[in-house]
PDB file of C-alpha atoms in Angstrom:
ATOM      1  CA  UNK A   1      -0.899  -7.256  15.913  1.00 84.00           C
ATOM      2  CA  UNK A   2      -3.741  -7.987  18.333  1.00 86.00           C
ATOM      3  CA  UNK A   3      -4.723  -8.420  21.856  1.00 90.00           C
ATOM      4  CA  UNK A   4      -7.619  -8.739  24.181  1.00 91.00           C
ATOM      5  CA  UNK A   5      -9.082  -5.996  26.356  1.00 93.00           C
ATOM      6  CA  UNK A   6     -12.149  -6.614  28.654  1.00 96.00           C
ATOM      7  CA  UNK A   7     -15.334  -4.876  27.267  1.00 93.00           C
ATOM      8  CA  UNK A   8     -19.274  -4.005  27.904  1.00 94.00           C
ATOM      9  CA  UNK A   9     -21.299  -4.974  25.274  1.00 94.00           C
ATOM     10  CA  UNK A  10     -25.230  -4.772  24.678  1.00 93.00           C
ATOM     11  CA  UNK A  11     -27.167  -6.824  23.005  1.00 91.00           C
ATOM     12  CA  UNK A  12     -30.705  -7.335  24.675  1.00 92.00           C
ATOM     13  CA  UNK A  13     -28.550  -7.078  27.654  1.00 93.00           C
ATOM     14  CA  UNK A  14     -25.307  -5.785  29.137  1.00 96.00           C
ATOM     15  CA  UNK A  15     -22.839  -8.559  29.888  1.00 95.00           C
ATOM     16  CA  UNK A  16     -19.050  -7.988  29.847  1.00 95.00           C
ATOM     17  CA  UNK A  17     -16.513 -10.313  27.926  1.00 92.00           C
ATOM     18  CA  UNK A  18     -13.435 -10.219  26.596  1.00 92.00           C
ATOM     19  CA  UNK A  19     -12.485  -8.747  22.922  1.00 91.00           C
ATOM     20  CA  UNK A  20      -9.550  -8.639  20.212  1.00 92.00           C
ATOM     21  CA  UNK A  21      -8.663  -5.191  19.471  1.00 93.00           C
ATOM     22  CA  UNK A  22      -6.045  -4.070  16.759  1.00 94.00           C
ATOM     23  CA  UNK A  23      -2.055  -2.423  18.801  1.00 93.00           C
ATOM     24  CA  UNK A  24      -1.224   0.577  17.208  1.00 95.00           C
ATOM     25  CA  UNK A  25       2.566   2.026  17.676  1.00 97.00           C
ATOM     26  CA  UNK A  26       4.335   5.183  16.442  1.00 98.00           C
ATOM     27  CA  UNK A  27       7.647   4.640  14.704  1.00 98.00           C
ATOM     28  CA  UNK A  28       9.592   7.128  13.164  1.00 98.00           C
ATOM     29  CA  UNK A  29      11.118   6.714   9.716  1.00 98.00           C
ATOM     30  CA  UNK A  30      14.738   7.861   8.922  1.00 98.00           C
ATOM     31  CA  UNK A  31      16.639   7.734   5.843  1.00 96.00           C
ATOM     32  CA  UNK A  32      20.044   6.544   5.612  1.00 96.00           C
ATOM     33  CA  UNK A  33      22.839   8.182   3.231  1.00 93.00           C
ATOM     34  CA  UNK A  34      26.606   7.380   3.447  1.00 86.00           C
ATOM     35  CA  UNK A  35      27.839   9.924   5.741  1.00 83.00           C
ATOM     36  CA  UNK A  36      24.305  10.670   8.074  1.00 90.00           C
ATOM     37  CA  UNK A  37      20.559  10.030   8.110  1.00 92.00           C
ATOM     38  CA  UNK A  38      17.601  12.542   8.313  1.00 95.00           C
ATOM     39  CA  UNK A  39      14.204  11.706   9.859  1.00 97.00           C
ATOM     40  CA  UNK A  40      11.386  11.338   7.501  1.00 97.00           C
ATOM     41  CA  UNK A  41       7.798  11.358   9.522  1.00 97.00           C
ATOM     42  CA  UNK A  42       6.172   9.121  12.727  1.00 98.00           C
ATOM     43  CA  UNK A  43       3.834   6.579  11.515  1.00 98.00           C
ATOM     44  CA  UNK A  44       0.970   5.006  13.753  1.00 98.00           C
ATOM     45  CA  UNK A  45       1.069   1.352  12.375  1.00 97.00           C
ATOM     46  CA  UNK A  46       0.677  -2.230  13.487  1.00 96.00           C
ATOM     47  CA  UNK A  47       3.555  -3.870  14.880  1.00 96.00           C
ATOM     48  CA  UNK A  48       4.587  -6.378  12.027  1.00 96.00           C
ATOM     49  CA  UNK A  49       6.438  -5.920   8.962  1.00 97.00           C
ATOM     50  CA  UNK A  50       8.694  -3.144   9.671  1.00 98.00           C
ATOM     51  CA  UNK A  51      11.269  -3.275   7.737  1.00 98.00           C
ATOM     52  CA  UNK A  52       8.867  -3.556   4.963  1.00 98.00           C
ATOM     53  CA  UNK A  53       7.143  -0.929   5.742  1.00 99.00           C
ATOM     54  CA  UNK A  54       9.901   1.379   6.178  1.00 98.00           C
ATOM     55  CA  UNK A  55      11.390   0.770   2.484  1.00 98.00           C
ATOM     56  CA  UNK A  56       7.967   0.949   1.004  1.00 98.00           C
ATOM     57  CA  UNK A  57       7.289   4.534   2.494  1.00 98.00           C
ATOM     58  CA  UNK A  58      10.696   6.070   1.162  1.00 98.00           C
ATOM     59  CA  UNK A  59       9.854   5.180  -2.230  1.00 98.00           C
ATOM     60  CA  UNK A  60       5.784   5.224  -2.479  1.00 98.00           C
ATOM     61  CA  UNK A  61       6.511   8.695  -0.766  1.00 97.00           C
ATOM     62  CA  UNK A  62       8.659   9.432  -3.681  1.00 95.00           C
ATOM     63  CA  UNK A  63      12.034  10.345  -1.461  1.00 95.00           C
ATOM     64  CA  UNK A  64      14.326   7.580  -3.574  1.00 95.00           C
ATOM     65  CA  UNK A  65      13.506   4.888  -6.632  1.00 94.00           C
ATOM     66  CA  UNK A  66      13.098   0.981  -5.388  1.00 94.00           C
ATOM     67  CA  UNK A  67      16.335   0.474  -7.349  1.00 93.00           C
ATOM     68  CA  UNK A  68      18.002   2.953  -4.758  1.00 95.00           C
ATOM     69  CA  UNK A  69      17.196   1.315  -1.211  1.00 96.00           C
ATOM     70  CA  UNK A  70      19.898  -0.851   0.058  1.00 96.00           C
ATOM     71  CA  UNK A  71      18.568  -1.958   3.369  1.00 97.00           C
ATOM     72  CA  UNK A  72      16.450  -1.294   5.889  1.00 98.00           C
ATOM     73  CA  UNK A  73      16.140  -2.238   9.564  1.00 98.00           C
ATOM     74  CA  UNK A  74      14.969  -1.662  12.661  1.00 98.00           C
ATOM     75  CA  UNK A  75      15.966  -0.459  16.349  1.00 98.00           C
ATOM     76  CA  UNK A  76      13.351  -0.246  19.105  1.00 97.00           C
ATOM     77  CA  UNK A  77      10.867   2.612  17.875  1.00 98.00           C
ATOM     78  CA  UNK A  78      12.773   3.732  14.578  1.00 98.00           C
ATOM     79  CA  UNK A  79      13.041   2.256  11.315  1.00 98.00           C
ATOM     80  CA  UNK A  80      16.200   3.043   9.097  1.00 98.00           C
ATOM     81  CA  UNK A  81      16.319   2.833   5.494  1.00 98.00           C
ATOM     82  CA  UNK A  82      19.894   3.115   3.615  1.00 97.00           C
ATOM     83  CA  UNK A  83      19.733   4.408   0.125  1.00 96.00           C
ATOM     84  CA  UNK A  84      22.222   4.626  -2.423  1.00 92.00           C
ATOM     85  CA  UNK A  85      24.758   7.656  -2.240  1.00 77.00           C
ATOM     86  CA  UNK A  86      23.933  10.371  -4.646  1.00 66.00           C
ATOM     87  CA  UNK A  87      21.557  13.759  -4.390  1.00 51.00           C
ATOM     88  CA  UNK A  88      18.662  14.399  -2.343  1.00 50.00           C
ATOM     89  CA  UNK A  89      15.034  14.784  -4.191  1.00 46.00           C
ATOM     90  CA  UNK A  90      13.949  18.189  -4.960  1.00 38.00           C
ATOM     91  CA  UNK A  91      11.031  18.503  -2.669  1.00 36.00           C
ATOM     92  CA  UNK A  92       7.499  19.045  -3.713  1.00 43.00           C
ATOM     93  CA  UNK A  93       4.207  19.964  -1.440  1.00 42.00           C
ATOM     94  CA  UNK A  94       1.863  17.117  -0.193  1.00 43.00           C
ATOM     95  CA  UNK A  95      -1.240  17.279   2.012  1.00 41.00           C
ATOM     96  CA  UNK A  96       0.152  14.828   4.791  1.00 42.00           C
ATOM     97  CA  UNK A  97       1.056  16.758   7.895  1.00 40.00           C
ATOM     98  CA  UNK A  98       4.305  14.726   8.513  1.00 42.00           C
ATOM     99  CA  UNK A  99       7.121  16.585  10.832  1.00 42.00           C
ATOM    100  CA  UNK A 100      10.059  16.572   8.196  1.00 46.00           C
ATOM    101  CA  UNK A 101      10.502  17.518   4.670  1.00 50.00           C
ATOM    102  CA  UNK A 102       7.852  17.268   2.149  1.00 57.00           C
ATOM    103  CA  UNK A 103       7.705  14.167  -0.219  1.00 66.00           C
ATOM    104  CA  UNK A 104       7.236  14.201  -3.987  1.00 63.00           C
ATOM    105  CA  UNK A 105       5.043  13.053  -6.737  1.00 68.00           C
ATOM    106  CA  UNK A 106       7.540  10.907  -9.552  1.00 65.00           C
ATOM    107  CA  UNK A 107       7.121   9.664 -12.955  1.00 61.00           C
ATOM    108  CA  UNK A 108       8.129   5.823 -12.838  1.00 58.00           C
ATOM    109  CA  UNK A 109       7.920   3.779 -15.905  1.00 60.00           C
ATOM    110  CA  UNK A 110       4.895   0.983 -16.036  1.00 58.00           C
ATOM    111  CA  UNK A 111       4.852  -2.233 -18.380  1.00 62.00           C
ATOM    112  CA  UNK A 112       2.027  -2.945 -20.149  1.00 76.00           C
ATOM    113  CA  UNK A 113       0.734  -6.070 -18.145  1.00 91.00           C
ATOM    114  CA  UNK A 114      -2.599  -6.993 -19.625  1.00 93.00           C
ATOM    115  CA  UNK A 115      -5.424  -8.936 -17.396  1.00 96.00           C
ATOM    116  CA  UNK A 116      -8.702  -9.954 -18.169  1.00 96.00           C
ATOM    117  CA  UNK A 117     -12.027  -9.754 -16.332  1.00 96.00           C
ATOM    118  CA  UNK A 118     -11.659 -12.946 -14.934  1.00 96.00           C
ATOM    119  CA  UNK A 119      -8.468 -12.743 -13.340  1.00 96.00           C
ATOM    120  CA  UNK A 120      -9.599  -9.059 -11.969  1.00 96.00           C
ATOM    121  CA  UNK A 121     -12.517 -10.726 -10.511  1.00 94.00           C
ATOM    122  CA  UNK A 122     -10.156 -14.090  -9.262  1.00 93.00           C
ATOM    123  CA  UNK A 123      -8.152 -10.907  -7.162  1.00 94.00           C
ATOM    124  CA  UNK A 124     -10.871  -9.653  -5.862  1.00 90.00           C
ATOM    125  CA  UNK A 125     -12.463 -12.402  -4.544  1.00 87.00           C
ATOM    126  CA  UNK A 126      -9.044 -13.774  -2.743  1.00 85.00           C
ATOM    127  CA  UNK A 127      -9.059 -10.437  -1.191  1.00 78.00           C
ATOM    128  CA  UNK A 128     -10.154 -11.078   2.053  1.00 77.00           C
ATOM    129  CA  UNK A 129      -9.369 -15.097   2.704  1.00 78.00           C
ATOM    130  CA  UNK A 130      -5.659 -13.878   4.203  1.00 80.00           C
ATOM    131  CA  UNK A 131      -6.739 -11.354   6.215  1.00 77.00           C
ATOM    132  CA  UNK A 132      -6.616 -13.143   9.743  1.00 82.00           C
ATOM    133  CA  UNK A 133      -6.636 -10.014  12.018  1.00 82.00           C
ATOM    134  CA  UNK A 134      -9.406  -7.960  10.214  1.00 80.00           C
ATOM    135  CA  UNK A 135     -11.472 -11.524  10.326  1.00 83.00           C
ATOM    136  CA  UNK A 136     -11.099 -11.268  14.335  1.00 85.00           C
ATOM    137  CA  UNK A 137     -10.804  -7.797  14.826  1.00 84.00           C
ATOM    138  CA  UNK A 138     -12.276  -5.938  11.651  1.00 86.00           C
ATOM    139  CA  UNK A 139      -9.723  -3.053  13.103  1.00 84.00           C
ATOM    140  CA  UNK A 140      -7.223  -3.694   9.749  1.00 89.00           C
ATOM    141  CA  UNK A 141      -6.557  -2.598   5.802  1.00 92.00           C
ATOM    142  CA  UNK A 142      -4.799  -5.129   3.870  1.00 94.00           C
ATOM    143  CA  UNK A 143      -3.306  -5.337   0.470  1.00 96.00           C
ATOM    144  CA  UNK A 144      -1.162  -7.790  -1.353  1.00 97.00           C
ATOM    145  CA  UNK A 145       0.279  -7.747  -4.738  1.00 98.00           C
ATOM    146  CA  UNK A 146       0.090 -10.493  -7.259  1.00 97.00           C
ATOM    147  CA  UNK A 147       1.103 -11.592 -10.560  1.00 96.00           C
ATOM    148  CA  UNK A 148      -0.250 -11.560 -13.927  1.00 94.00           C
ATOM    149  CA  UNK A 149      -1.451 -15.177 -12.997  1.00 93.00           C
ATOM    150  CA  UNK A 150      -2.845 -14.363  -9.936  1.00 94.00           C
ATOM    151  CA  UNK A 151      -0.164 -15.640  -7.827  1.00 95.00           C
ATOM    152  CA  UNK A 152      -0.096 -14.029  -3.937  1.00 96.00           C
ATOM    153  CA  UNK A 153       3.439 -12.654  -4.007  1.00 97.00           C
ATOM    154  CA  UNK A 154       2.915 -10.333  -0.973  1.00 97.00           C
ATOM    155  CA  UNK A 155       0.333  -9.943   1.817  1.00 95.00           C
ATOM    156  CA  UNK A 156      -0.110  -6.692   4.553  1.00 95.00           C
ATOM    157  CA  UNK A 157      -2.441  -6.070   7.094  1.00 95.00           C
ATOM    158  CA  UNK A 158      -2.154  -3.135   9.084  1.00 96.00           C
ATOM    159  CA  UNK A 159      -4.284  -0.442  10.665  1.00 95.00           C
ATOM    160  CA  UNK A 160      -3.859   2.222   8.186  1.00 95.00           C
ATOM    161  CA  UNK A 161      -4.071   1.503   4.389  1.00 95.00           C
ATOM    162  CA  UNK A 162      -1.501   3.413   3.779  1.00 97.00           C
ATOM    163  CA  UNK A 163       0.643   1.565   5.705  1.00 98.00           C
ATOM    164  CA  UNK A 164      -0.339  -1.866   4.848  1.00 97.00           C
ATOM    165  CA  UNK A 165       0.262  -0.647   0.613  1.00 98.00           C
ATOM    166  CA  UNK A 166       3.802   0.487   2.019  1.00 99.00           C
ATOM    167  CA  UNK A 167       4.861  -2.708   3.374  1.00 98.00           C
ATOM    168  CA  UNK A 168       3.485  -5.001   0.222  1.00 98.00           C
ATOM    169  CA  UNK A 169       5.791  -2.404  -1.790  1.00 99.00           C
ATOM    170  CA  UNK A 170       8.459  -2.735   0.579  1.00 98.00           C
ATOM    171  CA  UNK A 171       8.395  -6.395   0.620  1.00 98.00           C
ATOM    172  CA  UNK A 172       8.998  -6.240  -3.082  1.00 98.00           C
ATOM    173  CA  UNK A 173      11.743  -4.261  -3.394  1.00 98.00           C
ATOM    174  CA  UNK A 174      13.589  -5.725  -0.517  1.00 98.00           C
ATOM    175  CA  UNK A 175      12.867  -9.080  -2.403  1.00 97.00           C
ATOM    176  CA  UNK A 176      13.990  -8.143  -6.125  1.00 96.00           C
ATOM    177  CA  UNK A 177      10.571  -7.773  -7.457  1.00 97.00           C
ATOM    178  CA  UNK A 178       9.902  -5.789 -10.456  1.00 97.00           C
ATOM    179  CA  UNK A 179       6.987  -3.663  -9.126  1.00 97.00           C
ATOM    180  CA  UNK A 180       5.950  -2.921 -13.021  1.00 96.00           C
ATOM    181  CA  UNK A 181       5.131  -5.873 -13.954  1.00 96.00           C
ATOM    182  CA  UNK A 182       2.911  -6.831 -10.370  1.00 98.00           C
ATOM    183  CA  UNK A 183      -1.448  -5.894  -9.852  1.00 98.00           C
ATOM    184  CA  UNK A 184      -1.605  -3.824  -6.452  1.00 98.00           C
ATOM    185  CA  UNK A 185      -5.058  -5.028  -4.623  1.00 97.00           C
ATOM    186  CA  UNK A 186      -6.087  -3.046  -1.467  1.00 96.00           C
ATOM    187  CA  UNK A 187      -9.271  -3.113   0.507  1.00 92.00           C
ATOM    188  CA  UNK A 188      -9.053   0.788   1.506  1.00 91.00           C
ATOM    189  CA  UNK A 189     -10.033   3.711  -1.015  1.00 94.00           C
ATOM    190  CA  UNK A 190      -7.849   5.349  -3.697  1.00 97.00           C
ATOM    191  CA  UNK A 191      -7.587   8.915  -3.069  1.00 97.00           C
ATOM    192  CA  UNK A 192      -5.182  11.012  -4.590  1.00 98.00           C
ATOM    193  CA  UNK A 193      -2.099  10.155  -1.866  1.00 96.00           C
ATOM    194  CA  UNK A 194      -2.893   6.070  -2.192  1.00 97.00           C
ATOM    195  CA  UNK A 195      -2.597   6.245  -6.198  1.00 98.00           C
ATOM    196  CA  UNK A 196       0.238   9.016  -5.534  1.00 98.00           C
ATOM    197  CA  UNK A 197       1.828   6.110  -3.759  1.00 98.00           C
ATOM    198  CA  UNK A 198       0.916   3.702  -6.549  1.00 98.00           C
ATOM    199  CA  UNK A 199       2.696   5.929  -9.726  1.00 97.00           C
ATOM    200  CA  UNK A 200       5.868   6.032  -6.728  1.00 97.00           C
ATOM    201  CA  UNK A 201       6.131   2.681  -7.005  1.00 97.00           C
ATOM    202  CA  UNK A 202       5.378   1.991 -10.761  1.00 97.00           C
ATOM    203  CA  UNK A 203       2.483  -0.504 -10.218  1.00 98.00           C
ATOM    204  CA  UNK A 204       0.569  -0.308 -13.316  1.00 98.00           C
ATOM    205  CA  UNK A 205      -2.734  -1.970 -11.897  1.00 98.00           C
ATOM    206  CA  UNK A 206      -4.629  -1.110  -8.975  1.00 98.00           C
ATOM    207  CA  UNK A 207      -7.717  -3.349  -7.839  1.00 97.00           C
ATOM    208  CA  UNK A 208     -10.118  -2.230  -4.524  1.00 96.00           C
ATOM    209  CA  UNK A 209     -13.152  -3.405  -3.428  1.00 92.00           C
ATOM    210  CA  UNK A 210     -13.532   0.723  -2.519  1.00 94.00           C
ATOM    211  CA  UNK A 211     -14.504   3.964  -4.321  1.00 95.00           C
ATOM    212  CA  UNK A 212     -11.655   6.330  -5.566  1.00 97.00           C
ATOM    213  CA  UNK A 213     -11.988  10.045  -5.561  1.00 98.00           C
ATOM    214  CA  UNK A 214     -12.153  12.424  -8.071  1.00 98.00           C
ATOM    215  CA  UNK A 215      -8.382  13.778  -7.711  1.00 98.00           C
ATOM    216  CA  UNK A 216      -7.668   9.846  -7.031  1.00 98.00           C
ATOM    217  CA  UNK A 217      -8.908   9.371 -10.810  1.00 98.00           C
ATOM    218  CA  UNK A 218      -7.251  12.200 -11.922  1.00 98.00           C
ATOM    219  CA  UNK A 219      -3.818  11.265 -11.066  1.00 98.00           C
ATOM    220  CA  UNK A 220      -4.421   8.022 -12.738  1.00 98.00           C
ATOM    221  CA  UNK A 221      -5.581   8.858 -15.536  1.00 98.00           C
ATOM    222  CA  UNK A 222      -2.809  10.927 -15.882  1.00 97.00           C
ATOM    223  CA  UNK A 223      -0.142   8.639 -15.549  1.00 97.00           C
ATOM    224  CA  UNK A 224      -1.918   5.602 -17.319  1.00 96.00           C
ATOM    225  CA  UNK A 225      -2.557   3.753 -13.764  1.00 98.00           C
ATOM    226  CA  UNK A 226      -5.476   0.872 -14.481  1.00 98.00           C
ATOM    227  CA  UNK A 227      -7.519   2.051 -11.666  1.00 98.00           C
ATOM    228  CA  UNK A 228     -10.182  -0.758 -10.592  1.00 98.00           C
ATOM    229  CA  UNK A 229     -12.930   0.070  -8.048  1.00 97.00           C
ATOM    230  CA  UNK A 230     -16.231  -1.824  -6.173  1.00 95.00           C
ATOM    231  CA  UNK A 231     -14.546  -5.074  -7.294  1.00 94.00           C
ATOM    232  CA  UNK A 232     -16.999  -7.123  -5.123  1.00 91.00           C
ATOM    233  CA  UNK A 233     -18.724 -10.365  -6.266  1.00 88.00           C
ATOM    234  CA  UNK A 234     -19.079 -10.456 -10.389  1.00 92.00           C
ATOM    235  CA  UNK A 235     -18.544  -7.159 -11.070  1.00 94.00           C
ATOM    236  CA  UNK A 236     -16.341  -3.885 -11.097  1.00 97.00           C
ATOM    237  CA  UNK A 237     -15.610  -0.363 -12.236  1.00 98.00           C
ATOM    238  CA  UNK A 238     -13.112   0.648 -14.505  1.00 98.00           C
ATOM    239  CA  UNK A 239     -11.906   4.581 -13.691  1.00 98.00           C
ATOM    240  CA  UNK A 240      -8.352   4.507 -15.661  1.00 98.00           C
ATOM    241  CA  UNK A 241      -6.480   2.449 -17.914  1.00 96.00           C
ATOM    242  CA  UNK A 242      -8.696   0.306 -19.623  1.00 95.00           C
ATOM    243  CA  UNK A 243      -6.852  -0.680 -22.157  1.00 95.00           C
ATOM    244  CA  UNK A 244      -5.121  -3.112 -19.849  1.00 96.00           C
ATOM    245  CA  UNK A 245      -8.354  -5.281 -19.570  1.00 95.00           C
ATOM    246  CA  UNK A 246      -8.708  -7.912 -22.271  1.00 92.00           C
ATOM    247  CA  UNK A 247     -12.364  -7.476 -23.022  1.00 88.00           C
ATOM    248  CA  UNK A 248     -13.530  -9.745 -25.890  1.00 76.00           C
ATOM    249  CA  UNK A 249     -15.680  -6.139 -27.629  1.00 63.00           C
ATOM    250  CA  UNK A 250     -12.474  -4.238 -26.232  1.00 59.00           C
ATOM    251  CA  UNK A 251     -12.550  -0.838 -24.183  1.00 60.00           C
TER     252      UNK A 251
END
């Protein structure tokens, strides 16, 4: 995840020293039927978690359901994922420039968790205690899902925040975890491709200590995503989805 590389740095004088710096890899993703495989994109991601990571992209990218991925593993540089026989997708435009065919945007059913203020604020002030590499390198996203109690079920860091929601989502389905019924917590922003990744997976609760966008909102509102943003210290904003928030005056 990290090394040290020798550096200049100024600060009322130059002086060199040695610093920890984030390793970045490509992999490239391919998915597995019963009779061949077709490549999927090449990620740049930290080197941990791959399997994870690989089985969260197929189905946050929309390609196949969590119900539908029977393995996944890895050899050197490339990370296979088997899914279940049956058709492909139909295939549906996205604004990520990956190499191979498109992915798509899917309807996945949510539960109706409910949380109240406190527990949103109990997430988001756990955020950051886990996250060992951004702590020495502050070079990483993380994310982590928990449950309705607050309980740390799965933790990511990783130097895109796209990858880092992949492998919490990966770790859950190659675990048994019922992704509708877990709160999603990331530290990166929710634009409309990291809340596209969130209705993949059928999270119904998304916490960040960032800002979503406008088409970020939009997609969540649309599919009844709780959308939680600036959850820093004793406070936080509510985009989508209220109705999941116990509020003693309601929402």
């Amino acid at each position: 995840m990290i090394k040290k590389v020798r550096i200049f740095r100024w600060d009322n004088g130059l002086r060199t020293l040695e610093d920890y710096v984030c390793i970045e890899e490509r992999f490239e993703v391919y998915i597995v039927y019963e009779e061949f495989e077709e490549f999927l994109a090449e990620l740049s991601a930290s080197p941990s978690q791959l399997r994870e990571l690989g089985a969260g992209f197929v189905v946050c990218e929309g390609y196949e359901k969590a119900g539908e991925i029977i393995d996944s593993w890895v050899e050197g540089k490339k990370i296979h994922v088997k899914v279940k026989a049956g058709d492909e997708l139909a295939i549906e435009d996205t604004p990520y420039p990956y190499k191979a065919r498109k992915s798509k945007l899917t309807n996945r059913k949510t539960d109706e968790i409910k949380v109240s203020p406190e527990l949103i604020l109990k997430i988001s002030s756990s955020m950051t205690q886990l996250a060992e590499t951004w702590k020495k390198t502050g070079g990483t996203h993380w994310a982590a899902l928990f449950d309705k109690g607050g309980r740390v079920l799965a933790f990511s860091e990783d130097i895109g925040r796209h990858n880092a929601v992949d492998k919490v989502v990966g770790y859950a389905i190659l675990n048994g975890l019922n992704l509708s019924e877990l709160i999603l917590a990331s530290s990166g922003r929710m634009p409309y491709n990291m809340v596209k990744k969130v209705v993949n997976a059928g999270i119904p609760i998304v916490i960040t200590k960032s800002p979503p966008t406008d088409k970020g909102i939009e997609l969540a509102r649309k599919h009844n995503i709780t959308l939680i943003g600036f959850a820093r210290g004793k406070r936080f904003n509510i985009y989508s989805g209220g109705y999941r928030i116990l509020f003693e005056s309601g929402i």
